[in-house]
Amino acid sequence: GINAEYGDSWCGACSSQCCRRCEMGDNGKEEHPCQDAVLKTIEKISQSASRKLKELKAQCDSCIQDLNDSFDSKRYLPTLLSACKCLEPKPMFLAIDCLTQLMAFGFQNPVPTAGDIDLAMVDAIVDVLCEVMQNKSKSGAKVVENEDVQRQVIRALQVAVASVNSEVHDSRLLLAVRTCYLIHLTSRNSVSQATAKGALDQVLRTVFDRVEVEVKDLLEQRNGNPDQEELATAPESPEVYIEGDGADGEEFTAQLSAAPPMIEAVEAVDMTGEADPEPHEEQEHDMDMSLSAPDPNRKLVAGPSSPRTGEPGRLDLLQKDAYVLFRALCRLSTKQPPEGATLENHSMRSKILALELINSVLLRSAKSSFSSSERFVYVMKNYLCNSLAQNSVSSVPAIFRLTTSIFDTMLAHFKEPLKTEIGVFFSSMLLRILETDSSNFSQKLCVLQMIHKLVQEPQQIVELFLNYDCDLDTDDLFNRLVMILSRVAQGVASTCAGDMLPEQENALQKQALESLVLMVGSMSQWAEQMRSLEKPDQSAAEEEEDDDEHDDTEGLASPKLNEQEKGFDARRKRKIAIEEGLKKFNASATAGLKYFEKNGFLSEMTPEAVAAFFLSFAGLSKKMIGDYLGRSKEFNKKVLYAFTDRFDFSGRSFDSSIREYLQAFRLPGEAGMIDPIMEKFASRYFEDAKAGEYADVFSTPDAAYVLSYSIMMLNTDLHHPEIKDENRMTLEQFQKNLRGVNGDQDLDPKFLEGVYKGIQESEIKLKDDQAEWYNYDEGGSNKLKAVAWETESKRTLSQMQDQLRSRKKAVFYTSRHPIHASPMFELARWPMLAAFSQLLEAPKSDTATVTLCLQGFEHAIHTACIFYMPTERDAFISSLYKFTQLSSLREMRMRSIAAINTLLKVALREANSLQSTWHLILTCTSQVERLRLMGIGARQESEFFVERKQAKAHRDVSEQLGMFSPADSQEDATYVVSQVDMHLIQMLFEGSSQLSSTAVVDFVMCLCLVALEEIHAPEPRIFTSEKVVEVAYYNMDRIRIVWSKIWQQMSQHFYKAGCHPNLRIAMYAVDSLRQLAIKFLEKEELSSYQFQREFLNPFVLIIENNSLLDVHELVIRCLAQIVQARAQNLRSGWVTILQCFSLAATISFSTICVLGFELVEQLVTDEQYRAAAEPFPEFTWCLATYACNQQNTTISLSALNYLVTLAEKVAAGEIGGRWEDDLKIDPSSPAAVKVWEAMLVALVRVCWDPRGQVRGKAIDAFFALMQNHGHSWPMQLWDLVFTKLLFQNLFGGILDNSPTYTCIEGQRCDRKDWLQTSCESAMCALVDSLARHTDKLRPYFEATLDFLQNLITQDLSNPTISVSGVAVRTLRYMVTVDLLKHTELCDSFLHTIQYLLVETAPKELVAQAVASAQADLDDQSKEDAVAAAAAAVEAEDVVPAAPE
């Protein structure tokens, strides 16, 4: 290290800051450590110099003597420099080596100098070395070509630039770079070339690293001492900020142009922006090798060439060095090599080297502070972009490859300041190369390789979409990229200039396919990364809200969009609306205008607004505008006038005016549409030209109109390729055609000549017109395609330069929100699906292509699942399933097997998001299992379920359809199954327990659907049905709510399978259900839940809907096993079991009825099944059902006995379960009322049994319960008994006029038989009950009398049935029982009798009899009176009196 005592002292001998003190020689003089080395070097130089170098030898001898007296750099440096210029290799090598060692060990002079022309020692050394290497003399050329000298010069210059004690800046820096550049170009030795190139790279590294170190030091000093004004400012001076090509940029360029004249000499370009000079000879094409000779008056003094670290102005100096170097490289890269130059040409090598160094600089500066420097951004915008624009159209593979590499670096690291430029290059360079047929194979492959690298970075493709596809002012780069990649991958856009080999075409397709796969993979990867980054940032409250509202099917859950991210969405929607409008407009201008008006892009549908819209709205078809303006409708004419009136042709020539006018639209092809347009233009130009210098050109508007037409004809005649040169219109012909058009006068010949020459030199066409007169590609040769490429390149270069000149300041957006990948996938989904499907289906696709396609399917499905895009997910999975070819074994290939494995992997990965697409996946597993059985030679499942003849018939049909053949099916199936990962299938079903609550329901639903399809196929199978059972086992421990949804699907499957017409399948379903039931009932059920009942419900449905005896028997026996195994855990399940037993008694077979009743008897008699009475209403109903069965009277009577026994147990409170406590503690509780109600309802149901013996016993039992236990019944129960059970159900049939009466639950009986045999006994039993419980039943005595009164007084439709007689006998029976001893009841009874006597008396018959008797009496009185009168007359002595 530096000695502290002498660290700050300067050596008097060499003027360097030594790392150790000078030593004292034997003579007592101060001796410098380098003195001996310098002396020996000078002695060697003197000895190696030839005789003709007498001056050099003498100078060496003199120097040795002087150095022995006093060692000083001023004495030995001139000698060493002279040796460098001696043009002899050995002395030069020794001198340069010595100087290199001196600079390397810090013995050069860094002391400040005074005087403008004084040079530091390093500057002098650099000047001499560079001057020597540019010596053009014959002897100098030989020396320059010496490999050792070249490498030594390179080393010396590299050391000089890297020196930390005396740095090289400005012109010397460029001079050193230029010399290394020259050696690389002129040297014939590959080692020297590589050394020079490495030195250039090292020099650039040193220059840019110094900037970074200085910035870092300044920041550290500022943080340590923030009060310093110099350090408080930003590392870069604000006055160097450049934006665009404005005045500030020109001023900054002018400031840099004030650098020493050596800069211009090195770059061979004028830095003020003027045109470059003509290139020199080939070896001097890239750099001007003529350097002005060093000033002989300059002095070698001790002094540094730049400020030290931390000093004011140093950062600006270092940045200026970097800027000038980079600008020089950019300008060198724009030098065009001679036509036909090869890669060995110096100019070509110069361009390639410049591009390589530029790429190196960009990569090195990507993460440095200089990359954000306004100076660096300025030079990239104004010089680097110009270089890229010119080199992007190069057909040289090396140049184009370097250009794309530079652009890739810009895209990766400088996209923020160069957003507009990147958009231009991406569209005009990369996408154009892939779209056009004129580019060659190497160009397309190079672009695809760059895109391949681009799409591997998820952030880059997302930013590409946000900044260009969501920007209204830019092209849809991402959308175009996807479309082009899809077309290239499919081979649609694989045409190239020149003949392309099949291998090359496959290489392009594969590269494009890889890019598509990486792109869709990057989308999903980016979304997942962003989602994982956002989760830790959410607060606990937000997480709770998200959990409450979360749905597994909602896809990607993310935080709310901020304002910037909402802006992306709004801009994207607006851009989509514009694109839709442009599509409509380009198809029909009228429809497009209506669309734009509707969506707010066109303010109003007026001529002025439409005209302004045509001129201001970008993207409108110029052809459609021209067609619209040329129509003859009145509104179109008004639009044409308003459109033309918006132009101002004042002071403009006719040629420039018509060119400007025709740039706004394309003239229509019909003469009738062109005429009004040209007429209006001529009128407008004539009016505007009146006040200008062109006022005297036309005397009338008609002259301008005729000239306009003539110009259109001339333009076509001069530039149409099908017209031969000798047939083109001449100037004289053009003038002759226009004679007398200007008011019977001729137009000025000079004016017409100017118009003719203008059209001849520059064709009138739209600037953005991509159409050419002819197509080089259709059947053209390679030469024509090369011409097409050159023409297209020129046009593209011109367009890029125009766009770069008109660029606007754009804001670069970045986002960390995962939702932005969703619209990206919406754009890419169908092109990707088309590419993957076509290549996967192509018979020539190799294994690598198939693997890529399947990876693309996998990534696309994953992305669709992330963002919950069901349409896209279903489309990709359906296509992938189609490629499995499982429907035909003969057509299966390796790609089909790979598709099967991919489909299974997708199912495992995206299990929670597949929803209805599970159907295809599970169908695939079913088919694979079928192949497995076929491969191992096992019997197919269908053989167990169909007869042999039927199975053989199905097999024959399958052979005809190609599913398998006897010869090769087993071998092929074995091979297929060996390649399929069967473990994935098992994991698929085992993993169902890990699915989300929503996904597992979808999975089970599709599983059951596939299982039903299997069992209903011509060759039924039960593989999936077995998996239904397995899945039920795996998921039985889920929470009950989720399990209920799962079982809702499974129960339907078991029900439908249990009702299958094939007995074996139905029995398999019932037995599977039994196994699951026993497993499910291992867990106890809490009270008030109905899970067991729901689970066992398929048994009920099977009995109700299956008419097979064996199935019914199996169901009953399965239920018996369930009861026997899990009776202690049965709760709500008893309801279903008892319901099944009831169905066995009603709708099943007689044997099943007996079997079922045996089980019911066991439940009633065996104490271990006391829990069966838990659902007491269902239990009594089951007994009542067996009591009402019409197949076996013995069973009916036994069931009725059990009902009576059970009733007694109810009265005693010994029925067990939860009812027992209620009956014992409070017989009047609602629970007790419910028990008694169930019992009484069951008995009432049996009371209308068509068999007299059964119903009589039931009636007796019913009323016996009323009489014996009614005293404990609450009034609520009595009210139910009288209002519902007695008057509505039991005696309700008395008032029914139909022949039969249907009681509870369809219990039917002949009404006449019941009235004759059972009605009166039931009525009397009712009276006995009233008498037994008179005090409690007084309120119902009136109701009973009213009911009897109603029976007696009603008008019976069938007089043969004496219902009233039964009622009268019942009233008479009331008198005989001890019921009317109560005065209150007796009064009611007498009132009823009185009412009945009155109501039932024959009133009409009595009235008629009285009337008849009265009439007879009246007639007799009249006869007697007449007879008396007659007798009196006869006696003549009696006077007749009036009769009384």
PDB file of C-alpha atoms in Angstrom, residues 1269-1342:
ATOM      1  CA  HIS A1269    -108.065 -44.000  27.070  1.00  0.00           C
ATOM      2  CA  GLY A1270    -110.057 -40.955  26.113  1.00  0.00           C
ATOM      3  CA  HIS A1271    -110.088 -39.679  29.661  1.00  0.00           C
ATOM      4  CA  SER A1272    -106.358 -38.792  29.325  1.00  0.00           C
ATOM      5  CA  TRP A1273    -106.677 -37.171  25.975  1.00  0.00           C
ATOM      6  CA  PRO A1274    -106.448 -33.412  25.826  1.00  0.00           C
ATOM      7  CA  MET A1275    -109.200 -31.396  24.201  1.00  0.00           C
ATOM      8  CA  GLN A1276    -106.860 -30.660  21.288  1.00  0.00           C
ATOM      9  CA  LEU A1277    -106.786 -34.334  20.424  1.00  0.00           C
ATOM     10  CA  TRP A1278    -110.574 -34.755  20.901  1.00  0.00           C
ATOM     11  CA  ASP A1279    -111.155 -31.830  18.580  1.00  0.00           C
ATOM     12  CA  LEU A1280    -108.971 -33.565  15.990  1.00  0.00           C
ATOM     13  CA  VAL A1281    -110.819 -36.846  16.498  1.00  0.00           C
ATOM     14  CA  PHE A1282    -114.299 -35.413  15.971  1.00  0.00           C
ATOM     15  CA  THR A1283    -113.663 -32.784  13.316  1.00  0.00           C
ATOM     16  CA  LYS A1284    -111.237 -34.740  11.149  1.00  0.00           C
ATOM     17  CA  LEU A1285    -111.157 -38.416  11.927  1.00  0.00           C
ATOM     18  CA  LEU A1286    -114.842 -39.061  12.636  1.00  0.00           C
ATOM     19  CA  PHE A1287    -116.989 -36.657  10.698  1.00  0.00           C
ATOM     20  CA  GLN A1288    -114.510 -36.086   7.812  1.00  0.00           C
ATOM     21  CA  ASN A1289    -112.783 -39.442   7.350  1.00  0.00           C
ATOM     22  CA  LEU A1290    -114.654 -42.274   9.082  1.00  0.00           C
ATOM     23  CA  PHE A1291    -118.238 -41.094   8.466  1.00  0.00           C
ATOM     24  CA  GLY A1292    -117.369 -38.921   5.510  1.00  0.00           C
ATOM     25  CA  GLY A1293    -118.344 -41.653   3.068  1.00  0.00           C
ATOM     26  CA  ILE A1294    -121.952 -41.698   4.333  1.00  0.00           C
ATOM     27  CA  LEU A1295    -122.696 -38.409   2.637  1.00  0.00           C
ATOM     28  CA  ASP A1296    -120.845 -39.413  -0.574  1.00  0.00           C
ATOM     29  CA  ASN A1297    -123.187 -40.506  -3.341  1.00  0.00           C
ATOM     30  CA  SER A1298    -120.511 -42.455  -5.294  1.00  0.00           C
ATOM     31  CA  PRO A1299    -120.621 -46.267  -5.263  1.00  0.00           C
ATOM     32  CA  THR A1300    -117.183 -46.465  -3.638  1.00  0.00           C
ATOM     33  CA  TYR A1301    -115.527 -44.247  -1.102  1.00  0.00           C
ATOM     34  CA  THR A1302    -111.809 -43.462  -0.902  1.00  0.00           C
ATOM     35  CA  CYS A1303    -110.620 -42.936   2.594  1.00  0.00           C
ATOM     36  CA  ILE A1304    -107.113 -41.972   3.753  1.00  0.00           C
ATOM     37  CA  GLU A1305    -104.262 -42.620   1.233  1.00  0.00           C
ATOM     38  CA  GLY A1306    -106.411 -44.279  -1.366  1.00  0.00           C
ATOM     39  CA  GLN A1307    -108.066 -46.843   0.900  1.00  0.00           C
ATOM     40  CA  ARG A1308    -111.227 -47.732  -1.108  1.00  0.00           C
ATOM     41  CA  CYS A1309    -114.346 -49.633   0.002  1.00  0.00           C
ATOM     42  CA  ASP A1310    -117.838 -50.343  -1.335  1.00  0.00           C
ATOM     43  CA  ARG A1311    -120.069 -47.705   0.237  1.00  0.00           C
ATOM     44  CA  LYS A1312    -123.242 -49.778   0.300  1.00  0.00           C
ATOM     45  CA  ASP A1313    -121.507 -52.681   1.980  1.00  0.00           C
ATOM     46  CA  TRP A1314    -119.971 -50.418   4.567  1.00  0.00           C
ATOM     47  CA  LEU A1315    -123.327 -48.739   5.362  1.00  0.00           C
ATOM     48  CA  GLN A1316    -125.091 -52.036   5.721  1.00  0.00           C
ATOM     49  CA  THR A1317    -122.483 -53.790   7.828  1.00  0.00           C
ATOM     50  CA  SER A1318    -120.365 -51.254   9.661  1.00  0.00           C
ATOM     51  CA  CYS A1319    -122.038 -47.922   9.782  1.00  0.00           C
ATOM     52  CA  GLU A1320    -124.598 -48.569  12.546  1.00  0.00           C
ATOM     53  CA  SER A1321    -122.082 -50.307  14.814  1.00  0.00           C
ATOM     54  CA  ALA A1322    -119.684 -47.413  14.394  1.00  0.00           C
ATOM     55  CA  MET A1323    -122.454 -44.926  15.220  1.00  0.00           C
ATOM     56  CA  CYS A1324    -123.410 -46.822  18.321  1.00  0.00           C
ATOM     57  CA  ALA A1325    -119.770 -47.044  19.375  1.00  0.00           C
ATOM     58  CA  LEU A1326    -119.572 -43.292  19.022  1.00  0.00           C
ATOM     59  CA  VAL A1327    -122.635 -42.916  21.300  1.00  0.00           C
ATOM     60  CA  ASP A1328    -120.988 -45.219  23.846  1.00  0.00           C
ATOM     61  CA  SER A1329    -117.889 -43.044  23.797  1.00  0.00           C
ATOM     62  CA  LEU A1330    -119.985 -39.947  24.381  1.00  0.00           C
ATOM     63  CA  ALA A1331    -121.729 -41.661  27.282  1.00  0.00           C
ATOM     64  CA  ARG A1332    -118.385 -42.846  28.673  1.00  0.00           C
ATOM     65  CA  HIS A1333    -116.814 -39.370  28.630  1.00  0.00           C
ATOM     66  CA  THR A1334    -119.877 -37.199  28.937  1.00  0.00           C
ATOM     67  CA  ASP A1335    -118.288 -34.481  30.963  1.00  0.00           C
ATOM     68  CA  LYS A1336    -115.328 -34.037  28.580  1.00  0.00           C
ATOM     69  CA  LEU A1337    -117.277 -34.512  25.372  1.00  0.00           C
ATOM     70  CA  ARG A1338    -120.291 -32.284  26.018  1.00  0.00           C
ATOM     71  CA  PRO A1339    -119.079 -29.771  23.397  1.00  0.00           C
ATOM     72  CA  TYR A1340    -119.127 -32.544  20.804  1.00  0.00           C
ATOM     73  CA  PHE A1341    -122.635 -33.877  21.733  1.00  0.00           C
ATOM     74  CA  GLU A1342    -124.250 -31.005  19.853  1.00  0.00           C
TER      75      GLU A1342
END
